[in-house]
Coordinates of C-alpha atoms and ligand atoms in Angstrom, one line a residue:
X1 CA 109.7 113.3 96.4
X2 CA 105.8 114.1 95.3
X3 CA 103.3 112.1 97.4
X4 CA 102.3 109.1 95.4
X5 CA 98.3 108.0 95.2
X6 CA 97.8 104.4 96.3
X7 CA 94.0 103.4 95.7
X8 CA 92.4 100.6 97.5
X9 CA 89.3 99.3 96.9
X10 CA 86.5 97.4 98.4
X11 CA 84.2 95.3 96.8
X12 CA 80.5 95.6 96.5
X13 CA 78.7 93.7 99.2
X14 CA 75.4 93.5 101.1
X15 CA 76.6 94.8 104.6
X16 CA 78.1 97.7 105.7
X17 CA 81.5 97.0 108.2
X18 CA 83.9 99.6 107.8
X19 CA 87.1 98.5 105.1
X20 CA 89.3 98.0 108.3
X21 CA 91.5 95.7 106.0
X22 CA 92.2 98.3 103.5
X23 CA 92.2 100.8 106.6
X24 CA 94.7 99.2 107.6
X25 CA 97.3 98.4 105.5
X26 CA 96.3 102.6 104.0
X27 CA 97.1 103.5 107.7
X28 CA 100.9 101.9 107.6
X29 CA 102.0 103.6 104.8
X30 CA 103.9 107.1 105.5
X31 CA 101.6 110.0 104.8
X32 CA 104.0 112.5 103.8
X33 CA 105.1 109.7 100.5
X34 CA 101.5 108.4 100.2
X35 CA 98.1 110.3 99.3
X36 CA 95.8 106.9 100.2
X37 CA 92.1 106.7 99.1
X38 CA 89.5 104.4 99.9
X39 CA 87.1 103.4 97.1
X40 CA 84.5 101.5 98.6
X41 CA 82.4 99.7 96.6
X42 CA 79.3 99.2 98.7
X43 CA 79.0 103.2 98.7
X44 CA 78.5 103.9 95.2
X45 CA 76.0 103.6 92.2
X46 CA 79.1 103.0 89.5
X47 CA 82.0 102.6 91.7
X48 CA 83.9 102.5 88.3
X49 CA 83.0 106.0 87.8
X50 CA 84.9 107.2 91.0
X51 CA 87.5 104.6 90.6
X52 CA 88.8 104.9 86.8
X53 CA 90.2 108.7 87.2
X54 CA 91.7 108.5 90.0
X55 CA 94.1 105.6 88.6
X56 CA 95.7 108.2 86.0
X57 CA 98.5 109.2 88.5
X58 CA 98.4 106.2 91.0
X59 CA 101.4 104.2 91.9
X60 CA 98.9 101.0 92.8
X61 CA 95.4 99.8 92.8
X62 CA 95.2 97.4 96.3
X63 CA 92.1 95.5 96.7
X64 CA 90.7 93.4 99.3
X65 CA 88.9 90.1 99.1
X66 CA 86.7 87.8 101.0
X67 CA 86.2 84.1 99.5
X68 CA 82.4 84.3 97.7
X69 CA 80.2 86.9 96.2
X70 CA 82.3 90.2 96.8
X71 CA 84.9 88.2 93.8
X72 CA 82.4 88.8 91.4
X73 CA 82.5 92.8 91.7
X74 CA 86.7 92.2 92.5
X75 CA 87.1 90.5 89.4
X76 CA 84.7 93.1 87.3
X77 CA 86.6 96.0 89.1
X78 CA 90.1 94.7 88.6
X79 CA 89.7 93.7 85.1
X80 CA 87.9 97.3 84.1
X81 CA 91.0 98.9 86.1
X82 CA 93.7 96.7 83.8
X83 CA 92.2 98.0 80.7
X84 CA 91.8 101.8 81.7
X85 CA 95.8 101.6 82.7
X86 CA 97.5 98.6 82.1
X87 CA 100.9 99.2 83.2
X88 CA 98.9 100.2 87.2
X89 CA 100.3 97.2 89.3
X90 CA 97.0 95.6 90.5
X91 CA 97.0 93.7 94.4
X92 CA 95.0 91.5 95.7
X93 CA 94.9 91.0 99.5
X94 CA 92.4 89.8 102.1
X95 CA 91.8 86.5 103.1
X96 CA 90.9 84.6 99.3
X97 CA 94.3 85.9 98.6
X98 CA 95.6 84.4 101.8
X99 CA 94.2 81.1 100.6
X100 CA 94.9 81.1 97.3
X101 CA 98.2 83.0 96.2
X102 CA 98.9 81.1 93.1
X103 CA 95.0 80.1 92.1
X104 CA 94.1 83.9 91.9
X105 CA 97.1 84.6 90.0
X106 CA 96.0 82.8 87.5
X107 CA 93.9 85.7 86.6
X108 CA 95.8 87.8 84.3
X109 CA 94.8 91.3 85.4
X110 CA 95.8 90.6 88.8
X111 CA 99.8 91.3 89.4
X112 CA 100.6 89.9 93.2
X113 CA 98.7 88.5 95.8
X114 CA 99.8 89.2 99.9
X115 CA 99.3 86.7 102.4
X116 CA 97.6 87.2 106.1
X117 CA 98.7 90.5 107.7
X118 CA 99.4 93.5 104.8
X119 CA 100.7 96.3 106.1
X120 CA 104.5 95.6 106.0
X121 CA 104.3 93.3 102.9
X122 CA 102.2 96.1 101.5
X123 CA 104.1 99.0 102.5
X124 CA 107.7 97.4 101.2
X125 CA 106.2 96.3 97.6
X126 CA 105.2 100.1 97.0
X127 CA 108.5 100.8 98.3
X128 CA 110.0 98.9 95.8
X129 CA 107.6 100.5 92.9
X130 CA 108.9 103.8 93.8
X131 CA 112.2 103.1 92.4
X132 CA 111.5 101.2 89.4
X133 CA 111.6 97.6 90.8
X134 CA 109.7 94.2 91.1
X135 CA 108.6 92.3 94.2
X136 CA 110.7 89.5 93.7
X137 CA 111.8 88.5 97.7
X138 CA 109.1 90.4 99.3
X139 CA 108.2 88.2 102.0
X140 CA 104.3 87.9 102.4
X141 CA 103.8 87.7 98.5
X142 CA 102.9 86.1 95.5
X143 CA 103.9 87.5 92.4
X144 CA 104.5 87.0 88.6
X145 CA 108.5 86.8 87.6
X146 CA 108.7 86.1 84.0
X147 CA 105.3 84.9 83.5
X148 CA 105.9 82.7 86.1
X149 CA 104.0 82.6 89.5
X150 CA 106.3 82.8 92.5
X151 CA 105.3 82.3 96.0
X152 CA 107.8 84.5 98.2
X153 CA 108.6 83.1 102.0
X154 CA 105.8 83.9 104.3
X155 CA 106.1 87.4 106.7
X156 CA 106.0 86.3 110.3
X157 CA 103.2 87.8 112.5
X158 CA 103.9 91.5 112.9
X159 CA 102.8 92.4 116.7
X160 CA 99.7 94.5 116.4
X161 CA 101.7 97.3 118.9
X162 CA 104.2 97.5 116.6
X163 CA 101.7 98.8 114.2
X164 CA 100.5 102.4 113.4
X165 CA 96.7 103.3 115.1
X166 CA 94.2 103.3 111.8
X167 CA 93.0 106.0 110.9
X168 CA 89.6 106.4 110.0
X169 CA 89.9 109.2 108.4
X170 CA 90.6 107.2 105.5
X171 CA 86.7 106.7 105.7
X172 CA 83.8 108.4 105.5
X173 CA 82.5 107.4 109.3
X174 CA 79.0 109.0 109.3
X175 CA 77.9 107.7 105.8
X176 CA 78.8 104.0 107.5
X177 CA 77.2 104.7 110.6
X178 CA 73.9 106.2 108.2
X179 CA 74.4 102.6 106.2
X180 CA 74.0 100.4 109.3
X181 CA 71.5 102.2 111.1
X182 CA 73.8 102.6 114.2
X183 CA 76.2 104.6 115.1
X184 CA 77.9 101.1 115.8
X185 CA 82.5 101.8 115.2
X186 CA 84.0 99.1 114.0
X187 CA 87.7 98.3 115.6
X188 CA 89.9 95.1 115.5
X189 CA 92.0 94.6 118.8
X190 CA 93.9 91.3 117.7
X191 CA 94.8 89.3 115.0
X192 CA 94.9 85.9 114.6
X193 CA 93.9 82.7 116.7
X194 CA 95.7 79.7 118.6
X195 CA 93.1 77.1 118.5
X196 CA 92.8 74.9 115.9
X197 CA 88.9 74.5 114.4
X198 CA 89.1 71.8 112.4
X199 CA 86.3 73.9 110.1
X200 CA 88.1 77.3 109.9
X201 CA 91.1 79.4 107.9
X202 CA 92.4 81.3 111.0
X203 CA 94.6 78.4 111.5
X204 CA 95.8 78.3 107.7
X205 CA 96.6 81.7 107.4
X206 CA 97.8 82.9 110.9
X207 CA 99.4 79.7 111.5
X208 CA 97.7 79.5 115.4
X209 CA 99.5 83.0 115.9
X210 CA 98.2 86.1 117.4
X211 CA 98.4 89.6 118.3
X212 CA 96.4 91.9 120.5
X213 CA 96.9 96.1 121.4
X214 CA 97.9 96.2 124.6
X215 CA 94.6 97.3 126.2
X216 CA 95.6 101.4 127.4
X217 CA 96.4 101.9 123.4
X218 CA 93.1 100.4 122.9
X219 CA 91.2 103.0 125.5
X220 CA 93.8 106.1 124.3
X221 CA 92.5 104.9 120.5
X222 CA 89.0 104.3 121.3
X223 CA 88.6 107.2 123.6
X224 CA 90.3 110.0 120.7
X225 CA 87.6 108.4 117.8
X226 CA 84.6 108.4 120.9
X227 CA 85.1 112.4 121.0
X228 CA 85.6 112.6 116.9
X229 CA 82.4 110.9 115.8
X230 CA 80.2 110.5 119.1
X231 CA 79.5 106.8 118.2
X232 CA 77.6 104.7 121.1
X233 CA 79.1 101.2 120.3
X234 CA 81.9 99.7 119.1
X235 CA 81.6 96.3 117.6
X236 CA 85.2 94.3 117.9
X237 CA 85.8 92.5 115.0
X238 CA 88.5 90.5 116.1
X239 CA 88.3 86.1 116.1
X240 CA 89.0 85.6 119.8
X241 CA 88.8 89.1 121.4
X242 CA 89.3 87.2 124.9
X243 CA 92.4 85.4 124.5
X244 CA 93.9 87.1 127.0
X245 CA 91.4 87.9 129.9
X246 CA 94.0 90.2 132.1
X247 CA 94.1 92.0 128.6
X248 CA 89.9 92.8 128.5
X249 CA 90.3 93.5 132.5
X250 CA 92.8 96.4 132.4
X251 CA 90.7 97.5 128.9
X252 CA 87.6 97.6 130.7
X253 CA 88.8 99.8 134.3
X254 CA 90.4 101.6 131.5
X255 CA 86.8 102.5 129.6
X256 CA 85.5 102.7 133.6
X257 CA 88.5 105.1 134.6
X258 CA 88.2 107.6 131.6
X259 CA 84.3 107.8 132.1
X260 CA 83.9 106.1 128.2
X261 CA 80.1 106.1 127.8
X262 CA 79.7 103.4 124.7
X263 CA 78.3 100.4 125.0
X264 CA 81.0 97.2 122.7
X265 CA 80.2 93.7 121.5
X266 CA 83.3 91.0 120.9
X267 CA 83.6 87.4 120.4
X268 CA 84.0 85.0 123.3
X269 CA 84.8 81.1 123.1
X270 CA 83.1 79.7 125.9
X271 CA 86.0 78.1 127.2
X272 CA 87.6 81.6 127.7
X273 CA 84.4 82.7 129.2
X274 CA 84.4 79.8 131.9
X275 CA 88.0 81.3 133.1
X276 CA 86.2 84.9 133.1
X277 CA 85.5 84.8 136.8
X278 CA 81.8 86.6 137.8
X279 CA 83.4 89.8 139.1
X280 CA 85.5 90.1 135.5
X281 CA 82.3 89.6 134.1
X282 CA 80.5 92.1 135.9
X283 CA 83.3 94.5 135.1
X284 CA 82.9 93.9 131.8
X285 CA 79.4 95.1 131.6
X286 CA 79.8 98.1 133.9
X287 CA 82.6 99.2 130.9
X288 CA 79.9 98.7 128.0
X289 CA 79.4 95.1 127.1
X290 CA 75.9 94.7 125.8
X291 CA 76.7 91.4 123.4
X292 CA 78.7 88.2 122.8
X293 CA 79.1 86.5 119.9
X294 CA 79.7 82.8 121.5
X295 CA 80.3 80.3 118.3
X296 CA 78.5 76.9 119.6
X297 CA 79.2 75.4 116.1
X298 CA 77.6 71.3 117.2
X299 CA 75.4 69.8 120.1
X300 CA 77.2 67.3 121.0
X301 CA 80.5 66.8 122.5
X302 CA 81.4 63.7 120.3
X303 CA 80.8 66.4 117.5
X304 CA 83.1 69.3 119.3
X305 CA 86.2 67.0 119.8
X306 CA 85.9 65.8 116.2
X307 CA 86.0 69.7 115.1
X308 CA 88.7 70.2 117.6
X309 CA 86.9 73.1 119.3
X310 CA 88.6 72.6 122.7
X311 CA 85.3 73.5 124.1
X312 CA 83.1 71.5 126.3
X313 CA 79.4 71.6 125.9
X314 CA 78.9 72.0 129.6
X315 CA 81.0 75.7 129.5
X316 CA 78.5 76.4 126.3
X317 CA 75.7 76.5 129.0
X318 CA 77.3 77.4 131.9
X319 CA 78.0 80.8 130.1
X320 CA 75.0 81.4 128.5
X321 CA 73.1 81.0 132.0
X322 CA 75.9 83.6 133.0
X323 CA 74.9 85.7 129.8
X324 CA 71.1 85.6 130.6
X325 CA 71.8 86.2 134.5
X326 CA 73.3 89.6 134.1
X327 CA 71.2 90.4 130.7
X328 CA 73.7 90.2 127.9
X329 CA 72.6 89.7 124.8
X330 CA 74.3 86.4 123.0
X331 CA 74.9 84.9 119.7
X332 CA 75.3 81.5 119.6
X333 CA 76.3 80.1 115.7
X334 CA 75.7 76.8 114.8
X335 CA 77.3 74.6 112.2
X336 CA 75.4 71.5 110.9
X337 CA 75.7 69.5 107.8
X338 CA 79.5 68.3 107.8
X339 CA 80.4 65.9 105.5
X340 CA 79.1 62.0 107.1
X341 CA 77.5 64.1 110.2
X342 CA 74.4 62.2 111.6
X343 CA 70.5 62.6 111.9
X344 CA 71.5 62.3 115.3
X345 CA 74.3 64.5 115.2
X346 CA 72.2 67.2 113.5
X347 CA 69.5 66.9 116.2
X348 CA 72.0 67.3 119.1
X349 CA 72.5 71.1 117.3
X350 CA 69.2 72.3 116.4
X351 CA 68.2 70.8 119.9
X352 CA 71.2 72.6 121.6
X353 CA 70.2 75.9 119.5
X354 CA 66.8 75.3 121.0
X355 CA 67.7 75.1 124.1
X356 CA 69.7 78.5 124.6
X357 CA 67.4 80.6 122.9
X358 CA 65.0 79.7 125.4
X359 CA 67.6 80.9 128.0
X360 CA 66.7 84.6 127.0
X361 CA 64.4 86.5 124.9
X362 CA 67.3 88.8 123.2
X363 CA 69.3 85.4 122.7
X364 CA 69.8 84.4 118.6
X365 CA 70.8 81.1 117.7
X366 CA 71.6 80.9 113.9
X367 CA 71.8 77.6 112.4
X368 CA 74.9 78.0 109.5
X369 CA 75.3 74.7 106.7
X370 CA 78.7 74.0 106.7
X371 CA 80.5 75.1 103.6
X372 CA 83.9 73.9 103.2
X373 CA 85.6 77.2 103.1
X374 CA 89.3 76.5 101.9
X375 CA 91.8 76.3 104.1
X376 CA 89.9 74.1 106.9
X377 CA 91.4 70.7 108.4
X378 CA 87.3 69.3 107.1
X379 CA 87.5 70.7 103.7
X380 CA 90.9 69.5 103.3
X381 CA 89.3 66.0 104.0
X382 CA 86.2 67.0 101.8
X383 CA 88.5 67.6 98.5
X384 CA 90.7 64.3 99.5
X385 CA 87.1 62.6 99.5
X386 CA 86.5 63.9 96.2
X387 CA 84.6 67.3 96.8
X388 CA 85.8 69.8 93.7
X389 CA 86.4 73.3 95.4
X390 CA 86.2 76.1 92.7
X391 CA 89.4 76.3 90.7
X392 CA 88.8 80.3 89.2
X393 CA 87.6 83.1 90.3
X394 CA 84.6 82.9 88.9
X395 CA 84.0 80.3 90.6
X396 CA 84.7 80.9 93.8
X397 CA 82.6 84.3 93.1
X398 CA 79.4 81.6 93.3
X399 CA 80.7 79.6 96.2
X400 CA 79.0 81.6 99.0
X401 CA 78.0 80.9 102.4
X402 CA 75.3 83.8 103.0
X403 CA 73.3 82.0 100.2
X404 CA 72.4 79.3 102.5
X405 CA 73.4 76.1 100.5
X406 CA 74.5 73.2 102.0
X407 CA 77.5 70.7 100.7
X408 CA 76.3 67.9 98.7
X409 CA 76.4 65.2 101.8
X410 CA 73.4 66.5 103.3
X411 CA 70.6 64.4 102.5
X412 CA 67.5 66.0 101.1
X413 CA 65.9 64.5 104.6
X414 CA 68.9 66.4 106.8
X415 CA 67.7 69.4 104.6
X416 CA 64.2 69.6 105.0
X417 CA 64.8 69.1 108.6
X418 CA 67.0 72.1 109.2
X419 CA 64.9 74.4 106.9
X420 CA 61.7 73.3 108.8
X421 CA 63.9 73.9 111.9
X422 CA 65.1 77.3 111.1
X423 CA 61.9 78.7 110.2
X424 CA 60.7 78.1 113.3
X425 CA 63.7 79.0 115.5
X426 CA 63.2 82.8 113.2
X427 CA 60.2 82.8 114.0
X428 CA 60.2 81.6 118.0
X429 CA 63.3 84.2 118.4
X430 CA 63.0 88.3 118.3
X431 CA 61.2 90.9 120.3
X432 CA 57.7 90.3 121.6
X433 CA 55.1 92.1 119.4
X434 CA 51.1 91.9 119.4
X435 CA 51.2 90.6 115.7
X436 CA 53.5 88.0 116.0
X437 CA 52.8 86.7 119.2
X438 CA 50.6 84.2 118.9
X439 CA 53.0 82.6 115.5
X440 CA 56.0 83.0 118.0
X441 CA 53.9 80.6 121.0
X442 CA 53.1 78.0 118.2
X443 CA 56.8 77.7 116.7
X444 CA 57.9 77.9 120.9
X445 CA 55.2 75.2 120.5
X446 CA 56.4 73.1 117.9
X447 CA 60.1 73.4 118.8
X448 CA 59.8 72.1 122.6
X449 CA 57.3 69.6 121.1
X450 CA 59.3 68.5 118.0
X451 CA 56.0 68.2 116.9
X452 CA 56.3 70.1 112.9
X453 CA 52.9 68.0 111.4
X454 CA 50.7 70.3 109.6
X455 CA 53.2 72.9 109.2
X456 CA 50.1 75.3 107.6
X457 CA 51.3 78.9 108.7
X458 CA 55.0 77.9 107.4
X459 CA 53.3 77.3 104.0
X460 CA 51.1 80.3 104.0
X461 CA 53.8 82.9 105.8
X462 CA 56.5 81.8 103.1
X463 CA 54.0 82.8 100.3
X464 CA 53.2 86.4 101.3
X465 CA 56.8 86.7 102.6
X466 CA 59.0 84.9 103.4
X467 CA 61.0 85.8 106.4
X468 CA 64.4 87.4 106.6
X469 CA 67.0 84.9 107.0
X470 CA 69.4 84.3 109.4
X471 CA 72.2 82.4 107.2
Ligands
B12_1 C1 83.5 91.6 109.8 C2 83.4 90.3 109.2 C3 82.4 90.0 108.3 C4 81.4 91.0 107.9 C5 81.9 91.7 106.6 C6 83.4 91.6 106.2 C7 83.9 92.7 105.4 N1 84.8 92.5 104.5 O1 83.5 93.8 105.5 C8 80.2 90.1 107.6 C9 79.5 90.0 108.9 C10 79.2 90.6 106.6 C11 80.9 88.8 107.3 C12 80.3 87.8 106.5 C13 80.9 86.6 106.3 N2 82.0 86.2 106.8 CO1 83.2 87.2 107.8 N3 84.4 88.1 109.0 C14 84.4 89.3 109.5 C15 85.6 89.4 110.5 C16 85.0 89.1 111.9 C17 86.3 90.7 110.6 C18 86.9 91.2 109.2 C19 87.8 92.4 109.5 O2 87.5 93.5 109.4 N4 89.1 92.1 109.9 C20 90.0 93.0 110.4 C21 91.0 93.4 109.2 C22 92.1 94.3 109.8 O3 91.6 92.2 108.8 P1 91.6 91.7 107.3 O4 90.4 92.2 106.6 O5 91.9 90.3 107.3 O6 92.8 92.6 106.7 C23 94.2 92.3 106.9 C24 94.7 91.3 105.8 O7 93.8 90.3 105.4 C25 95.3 92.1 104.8 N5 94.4 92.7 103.7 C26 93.1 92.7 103.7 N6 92.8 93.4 102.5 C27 93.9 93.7 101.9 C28 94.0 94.4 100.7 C29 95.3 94.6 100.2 C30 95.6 95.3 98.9 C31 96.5 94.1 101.0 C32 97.8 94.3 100.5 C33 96.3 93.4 102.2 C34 95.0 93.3 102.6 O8 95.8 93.2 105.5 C35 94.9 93.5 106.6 C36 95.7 94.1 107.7 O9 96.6 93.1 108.2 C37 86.5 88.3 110.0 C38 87.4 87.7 111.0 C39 88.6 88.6 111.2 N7 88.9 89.0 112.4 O10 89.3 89.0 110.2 C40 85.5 87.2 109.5 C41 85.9 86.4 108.2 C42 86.6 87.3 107.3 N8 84.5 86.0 107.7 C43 84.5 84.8 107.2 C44 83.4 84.1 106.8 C45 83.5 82.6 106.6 C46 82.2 84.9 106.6 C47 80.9 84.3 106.1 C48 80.9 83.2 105.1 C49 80.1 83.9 107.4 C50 78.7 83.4 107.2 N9 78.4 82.5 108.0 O11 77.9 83.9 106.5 C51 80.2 85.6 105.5 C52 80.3 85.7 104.0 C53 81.2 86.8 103.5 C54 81.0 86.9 102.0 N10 81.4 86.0 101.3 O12 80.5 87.9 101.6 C55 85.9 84.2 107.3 C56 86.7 84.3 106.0 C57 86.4 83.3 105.0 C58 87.0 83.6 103.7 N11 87.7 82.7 103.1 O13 86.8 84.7 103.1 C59 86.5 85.0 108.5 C60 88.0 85.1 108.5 C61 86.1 84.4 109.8 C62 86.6 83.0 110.0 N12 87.6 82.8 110.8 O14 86.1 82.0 109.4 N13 82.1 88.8 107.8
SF4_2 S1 86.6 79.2 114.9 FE1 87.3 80.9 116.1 S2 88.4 79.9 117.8 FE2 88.2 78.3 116.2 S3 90.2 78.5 115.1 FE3 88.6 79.8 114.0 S4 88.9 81.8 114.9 FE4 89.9 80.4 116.3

């Protein structure tokens, strides 16, 4: 049988992670039945240009979604595709089509939606397009039968093992290590979560499951793409890379053993990081770890048991005293603004955020609003409250995070306070440097102080430029 083209595309965006969704699910597909090519988005002027050909003799179009701005370019790409070859079965994955099977179906263009992990729901529809048929009973999908939308039963969790390596030849690795600045990899080790945030999707669409590579597959994988492209750090995309910390051990005396000179950043909760006893640790950053990504999300404990974190504030700062002992850079993400939160509540965070970016120079705390992404135990009370989510795509294409709003709870007051507060935690945080030093002592000033009267250099450095921003 000829070797049928399957095209997957990435939307446009403003950041540059390698597609390791559309990787992937192209990566469990059998090569010798399936030419798969990457279109991605991000890379190219008039991605329509590239794309449009290549759909004459394709079998599929797949295409990958994040809830918010990267629908708008989805939606233009997807409908564009439709009209060039309308009879091309068009699917949607990713994690708005994990939330939404039936809502996005409501778009005409788009034929089926799959449902948390794609590779086996992905690789069985095209098996079933090969010889003529529909996807009625794939599990993992949503689909149209007779005009009408049908959710098939969900695919339980495949394990990660079980799964083919991906193959990054399906990507263009230097032009994405050009487009980030860094020859930074980008690898996911699990899937999945079992804790329950009451302000997250992981729960919703992984149902508290997940899946890691057991950790020699991870070394034998990392080690084979170290010698191919030479990177120097590999950034591990997965939610909760430390579920398991036996797992990160024997990954670790693996890099250690096999001489692996990259340095890696991963997520840690710091509940997981308080079991991580001080010679793990150490281990750890003898193997490479230069960052952790440690989501703080409230300041105050009342506020972490009512978003179910299962984290206590006390193993917040016990770790990031750990982080700043041996010199490892952290993240800490906050979360203010949930619907009824408090002054009082709100000034626990921004006081908390103060206090660990003072624990170390390289240490960022960003201060996120909360936006009631779908799928959330808080959004869920949100829309029983009254809060409208989106109901289209377009819609949803305008309902982004990275823009910085907050939800419509936060009083103008709350607002002003967290905008004053994060232009001054930008501007306390970074590198020294002779020109902003003396701006950096007077927001390290005014933050220790709480003192923000006569904010004049706010006023004056938000007219010339205003600074980067951090959410
Ligand atoms: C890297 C990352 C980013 C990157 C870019 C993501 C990208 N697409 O390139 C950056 C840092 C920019 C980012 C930004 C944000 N992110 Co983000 N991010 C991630 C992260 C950590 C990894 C993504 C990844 O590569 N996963 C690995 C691959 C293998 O998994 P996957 O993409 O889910 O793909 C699988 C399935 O979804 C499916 N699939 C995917 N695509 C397709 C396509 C087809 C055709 C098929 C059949 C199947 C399929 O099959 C794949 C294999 O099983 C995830 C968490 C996670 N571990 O997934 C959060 C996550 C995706 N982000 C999330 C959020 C909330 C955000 C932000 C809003 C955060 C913020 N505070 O600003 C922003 C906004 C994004 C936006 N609207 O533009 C949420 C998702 C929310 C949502 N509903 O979309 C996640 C899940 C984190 C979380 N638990 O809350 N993010
Ligand atoms: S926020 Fe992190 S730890 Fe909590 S449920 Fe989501 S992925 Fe899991």
């Amino acid at each position: 049988m000829a070797r049928r083209k399957i095209i997957l595309y990435n939307p446009k965006a403003v950041f540059y992670t390698m597609p390791l969704g559309l990787m992937a699910v192209g990566s469990a597909l059998d090569p010798a039945r399936y030419d798969v090519q990457i279109v991605d988005g991000r890379l190219l002027d008039n991605p329509l240009q590239t794309l449009l050909p290549l759909l004459d003799d394709a079998l599929c179009l797949g295409v990958t979604t994040l809830t918010g701005d990267p629908i708008r370019d989805a939606l233009k790409v997807t409908r564009a595709a439709k009209a060039y070859r309308p009879d091309l079965p068009i699917i949607w994955g990713g994690w708005h089509a994990s939330l939404f099977p039936e809502q996005t179906l409501q778009e005409p263009c788009i034929d089926a939606t799959v449902q948390a992990q794609g590779e086996l729901t992905f690789a069985a529809m095209l098996e079933r397009l090969q010889v003529g048929q529909w996807f009625d009973g794939v599990p993992g999908c949503t689909t149209r039968v007779d005009g009408r939308i049908v959710r098939n039963p969900p695919r339980p969790m495949t394990p990660m093992n079980q799964l083919p390596p991906v193959n990054y030849d399906l990507i263009n690795v230097p032009q994405y290590f050009q487009l980030k600045r860094d020859r930074q990899l980008d690898y996911i080790s699990s899937t999945g979560c079992f804790f329950r945030c009451a302000f997250c999707a992981d729960p919703f669409v992984f149902g508290r499951k997940w899946s890691g590579i057991e950790p020699t597959r991870i070394a034998d994988e990392l080690e084979g793409l170290w010698h191919r492209h030479h990177f120097h750090d590999v950034a591990f995309q997965d939610e909760t890379f430390f579920t398991y910390n036996d797992r990160v051990i024997e990954m670790a005396e693996e890099f250690l053993r096999r001489g692996l000179k990259f340095t890696w950043t991963a997520t840690m909760r710091a509940d997981q990081g308080s079991r991580l006893s001080e010679e793990a640790l150490q281990l750890c950053i003898r193997a490479g770890l230069r960052w952790l990504m440690i989501g703080v999300e409230a300041g105050s404990q009342q506020m972490l048991d009512h978003l179910k974190k299962d984290v206590k504030i006390e193993q917040i700062v016990e770790l990031a005293q750990r982080c700043a002992r041996h010199g490892v850079k952290g993240v800490f993400p906050h979360i203010v603004g949930f619907p009824g939160e408090s002054d009082a509540s709100i000034q626990a965070t921004l006081n908390m955020a103060t206090k660990l970016r003072r624990m170390h120079s390289s240490f960022e705390t960003p201060v996120f609003y909360f936006k009631p992404y779908p799928g959330s135990l808080i959004t869920d009370q949100a829309t029983a409250a009254g809060y409208r989510l989106p109901d289209s795509l377009e819609e949803w294409a305008n309902f982004d995070f990275v823009a910085g709003a907050s939800g419509p709870w936060v009083s103008t007051q709350q607002y002003q306070m967290v905008e004053r507060f994060k232009f001054y935690n930008r501007m306390a945080g970074g590198r020294k440097s002779p020109i902003k030093w003396p701006l950096q002592q007077l927001a390290r000033w005014r933050l220790r102080q709480q003192n923000f009267r006569f904010p004049i250099e706010q006023k004056i450095i938000e007219r010339i430029k205003p600074l980067p921003k951090m959410s």
